[in-house]
Short mmCIF file of N, CA and C in Angstrom, two decimals:
data_model
loop_
_atom_site.label_atom_id
_atom_site.label_comp_id
_atom_site.label_asym_id
_atom_site.label_seq_id
_atom_site.Cartn_x
_atom_site.Cartn_y
_atom_site.Cartn_z
N MET A 1 -6.56 5.19 2.90
CA MET A 1 -5.52 4.95 3.87
C MET A 1 -4.89 3.59 3.62
N PRO A 2 -3.65 3.57 3.24
CA PRO A 2 -3.00 2.28 3.05
C PRO A 2 -2.71 1.59 4.38
N ASN A 3 -3.08 0.33 4.46
CA ASN A 3 -2.83 -0.49 5.65
C ASN A 3 -1.89 -1.63 5.27
N TYR A 4 -0.96 -1.91 6.15
CA TYR A 4 0.02 -2.95 5.90
C TYR A 4 0.22 -3.79 7.15
N ILE A 5 0.75 -4.97 6.97
CA ILE A 5 1.24 -5.77 8.08
C ILE A 5 2.73 -5.98 7.85
N ILE A 6 3.50 -5.54 8.82
CA ILE A 6 4.95 -5.70 8.79
C ILE A 6 5.30 -6.91 9.65
N TYR A 7 6.10 -7.80 9.10
CA TYR A 7 6.58 -8.97 9.85
C TYR A 7 8.06 -8.78 10.14
N CYS A 8 8.39 -8.73 11.41
CA CYS A 8 9.79 -8.61 11.81
C CYS A 8 10.49 -9.95 11.62
N LYS A 9 11.79 -9.90 11.49
CA LYS A 9 12.57 -11.14 11.35
C LYS A 9 12.40 -12.00 12.59
N PRO A 10 12.37 -13.32 12.42
CA PRO A 10 12.12 -14.22 13.55
C PRO A 10 13.10 -14.05 14.72
N LYS A 11 14.33 -13.70 14.43
CA LYS A 11 15.32 -13.56 15.50
C LYS A 11 15.48 -12.12 15.98
N ALA A 12 14.56 -11.25 15.57
CA ALA A 12 14.63 -9.85 16.01
C ALA A 12 14.40 -9.77 17.51
N THR A 13 15.23 -8.98 18.17
CA THR A 13 15.08 -8.79 19.61
C THR A 13 13.93 -7.82 19.88
N GLU A 14 13.50 -7.74 21.12
CA GLU A 14 12.44 -6.79 21.47
C GLU A 14 12.88 -5.35 21.18
N GLU A 15 14.15 -5.04 21.38
CA GLU A 15 14.67 -3.71 21.09
C GLU A 15 14.60 -3.42 19.59
N GLN A 16 14.88 -4.42 18.77
CA GLN A 16 14.81 -4.23 17.32
C GLN A 16 13.37 -4.05 16.86
N VAL A 17 12.45 -4.81 17.44
CA VAL A 17 11.03 -4.66 17.10
C VAL A 17 10.55 -3.28 17.53
N GLN A 18 11.00 -2.82 18.69
CA GLN A 18 10.64 -1.48 19.15
C GLN A 18 11.17 -0.42 18.18
N LYS A 19 12.36 -0.64 17.62
CA LYS A 19 12.92 0.28 16.62
C LYS A 19 12.03 0.35 15.39
N VAL A 20 11.51 -0.79 14.95
CA VAL A 20 10.58 -0.81 13.81
C VAL A 20 9.34 0.00 14.16
N ARG A 21 8.77 -0.23 15.34
CA ARG A 21 7.59 0.54 15.76
C ARG A 21 7.87 2.04 15.74
N GLN A 22 9.01 2.42 16.31
CA GLN A 22 9.35 3.84 16.37
C GLN A 22 9.57 4.43 14.99
N ASP A 23 10.18 3.68 14.09
CA ASP A 23 10.39 4.15 12.72
C ASP A 23 9.05 4.39 12.02
N VAL A 24 8.08 3.52 12.25
CA VAL A 24 6.74 3.72 11.69
C VAL A 24 6.14 5.01 12.23
N LEU A 25 6.20 5.20 13.53
CA LEU A 25 5.65 6.41 14.14
C LEU A 25 6.37 7.67 13.65
N ASP A 26 7.68 7.59 13.50
CA ASP A 26 8.46 8.74 13.03
C ASP A 26 8.08 9.15 11.61
N LYS A 27 7.60 8.21 10.81
CA LYS A 27 7.18 8.51 9.44
C LYS A 27 5.71 8.90 9.36
N GLY A 28 5.06 9.06 10.52
CA GLY A 28 3.66 9.48 10.53
C GLY A 28 2.66 8.35 10.50
N GLY A 29 3.13 7.12 10.68
CA GLY A 29 2.23 5.97 10.68
C GLY A 29 1.61 5.74 12.05
N ARG A 30 0.61 4.89 12.05
CA ARG A 30 -0.06 4.49 13.30
C ARG A 30 0.06 2.99 13.45
N ILE A 31 0.28 2.55 14.67
CA ILE A 31 0.34 1.13 14.99
C ILE A 31 -1.07 0.68 15.32
N GLY A 32 -1.51 -0.39 14.67
CA GLY A 32 -2.82 -0.97 14.97
C GLY A 32 -2.64 -2.14 15.91
N HIS A 33 -2.92 -3.30 15.41
CA HIS A 33 -2.82 -4.53 16.21
C HIS A 33 -1.43 -5.12 16.07
N GLU A 34 -0.97 -5.76 17.13
CA GLU A 34 0.29 -6.50 17.07
C GLU A 34 -0.02 -7.98 17.21
N TYR A 35 0.52 -8.78 16.31
CA TYR A 35 0.28 -10.21 16.26
C TYR A 35 1.48 -10.93 16.87
N SER A 36 1.39 -11.25 18.14
CA SER A 36 2.54 -11.83 18.84
C SER A 36 2.92 -13.21 18.30
N LEU A 37 1.96 -13.97 17.84
CA LEU A 37 2.24 -15.31 17.33
C LEU A 37 3.11 -15.29 16.07
N THR A 38 2.84 -14.32 15.18
CA THR A 38 3.57 -14.25 13.92
C THR A 38 4.62 -13.15 13.89
N GLY A 39 4.65 -12.30 14.91
CA GLY A 39 5.59 -11.18 14.91
C GLY A 39 5.16 -10.06 13.99
N GLY A 40 3.89 -10.03 13.64
CA GLY A 40 3.39 -9.01 12.74
C GLY A 40 2.89 -7.77 13.48
N ILE A 41 2.99 -6.65 12.79
CA ILE A 41 2.50 -5.38 13.32
C ILE A 41 1.63 -4.75 12.24
N SER A 42 0.38 -4.47 12.56
CA SER A 42 -0.52 -3.80 11.63
C SER A 42 -0.25 -2.30 11.70
N ILE A 43 -0.02 -1.68 10.54
CA ILE A 43 0.26 -0.25 10.52
C ILE A 43 -0.62 0.45 9.49
N THR A 44 -0.83 1.73 9.68
CA THR A 44 -1.62 2.55 8.77
C THR A 44 -0.90 3.86 8.53
N PHE A 45 -0.88 4.28 7.28
CA PHE A 45 -0.41 5.61 6.93
C PHE A 45 -1.59 6.36 6.32
N ASP A 46 -1.77 7.61 6.70
CA ASP A 46 -2.90 8.40 6.23
C ASP A 46 -2.68 9.00 4.85
N TYR A 47 -1.52 8.84 4.30
CA TYR A 47 -1.19 9.49 3.04
C TYR A 47 -0.12 8.70 2.29
N ASP A 48 0.03 9.00 1.04
CA ASP A 48 1.14 8.56 0.19
C ASP A 48 1.60 7.12 0.41
N GLU A 49 1.15 6.26 -0.45
CA GLU A 49 1.53 4.85 -0.35
C GLU A 49 3.03 4.62 -0.52
N ASP A 50 3.73 5.57 -1.12
CA ASP A 50 5.18 5.42 -1.31
C ASP A 50 5.95 5.49 0.00
N ILE A 51 5.31 5.95 1.07
CA ILE A 51 5.99 6.07 2.36
C ILE A 51 6.47 4.72 2.87
N ILE A 52 5.86 3.63 2.40
CA ILE A 52 6.22 2.29 2.88
C ILE A 52 7.52 1.78 2.22
N LYS A 53 7.89 2.32 1.08
CA LYS A 53 9.02 1.80 0.31
C LYS A 53 10.32 1.65 1.10
N PRO A 54 10.73 2.63 1.90
CA PRO A 54 11.99 2.45 2.64
C PRO A 54 11.96 1.29 3.64
N PHE A 55 10.77 0.91 4.08
CA PHE A 55 10.67 -0.18 5.05
C PHE A 55 11.02 -1.54 4.44
N TYR A 56 10.93 -1.66 3.11
CA TYR A 56 11.30 -2.92 2.46
C TYR A 56 12.79 -3.24 2.64
N ALA A 57 13.60 -2.21 2.88
CA ALA A 57 15.04 -2.41 3.08
C ALA A 57 15.43 -2.34 4.55
N HIS A 58 14.46 -2.28 5.44
CA HIS A 58 14.74 -2.16 6.87
C HIS A 58 15.43 -3.44 7.35
N PRO A 59 16.50 -3.32 8.13
CA PRO A 59 17.26 -4.52 8.52
C PRO A 59 16.53 -5.48 9.45
N TYR A 60 15.45 -5.04 10.11
CA TYR A 60 14.75 -5.91 11.06
C TYR A 60 13.42 -6.42 10.53
N ILE A 61 13.10 -6.09 9.29
CA ILE A 61 11.82 -6.50 8.71
C ILE A 61 12.05 -7.64 7.74
N GLN A 62 11.25 -8.71 7.91
CA GLN A 62 11.35 -9.87 7.01
C GLN A 62 10.50 -9.66 5.77
N ARG A 63 9.25 -9.21 5.96
CA ARG A 63 8.38 -8.97 4.80
C ARG A 63 7.27 -8.00 5.18
N ILE A 64 6.64 -7.46 4.14
CA ILE A 64 5.53 -6.52 4.31
C ILE A 64 4.41 -6.97 3.39
N GLU A 65 3.20 -6.98 3.91
CA GLU A 65 2.03 -7.34 3.11
C GLU A 65 1.00 -6.23 3.20
N ARG A 66 0.31 -6.01 2.11
CA ARG A 66 -0.83 -5.09 2.13
C ARG A 66 -1.93 -5.77 2.92
N ASP A 67 -2.49 -5.07 3.91
CA ASP A 67 -3.55 -5.63 4.74
C ASP A 67 -4.84 -5.66 3.95
N SER A 68 -5.59 -6.73 4.08
CA SER A 68 -6.87 -6.85 3.38
C SER A 68 -7.82 -7.70 4.21
N GLU A 69 -9.07 -7.61 3.87
CA GLU A 69 -10.06 -8.41 4.59
C GLU A 69 -10.01 -9.85 4.10
N PHE A 70 -10.30 -10.75 5.00
CA PHE A 70 -10.31 -12.17 4.68
C PHE A 70 -11.65 -12.72 5.11
N ALA A 71 -12.30 -13.43 4.22
CA ALA A 71 -13.62 -13.98 4.55
C ALA A 71 -13.68 -15.45 4.17
N THR A 72 -14.46 -16.20 4.92
CA THR A 72 -14.73 -17.59 4.57
C THR A 72 -16.20 -17.71 4.21
N GLN A 73 -16.52 -18.70 3.46
CA GLN A 73 -17.91 -18.86 3.04
C GLN A 73 -18.70 -19.66 4.01
#
């Protein structure tokens, strides 16, 4: 299952962020955690990693990162 964090543009309105959420759901994705401090939304798709490609051109998205575990020693 590919997991990503989508970061909306800093000046995105709540309506625009909601549009991003709805677009993820419409493509079969699931919303995980929302990071209010950074404007990030954790998303998961159960299939086909290529499903994320159209989101790179989304007008309200600043960047997309593959979600991964982070550990400190």
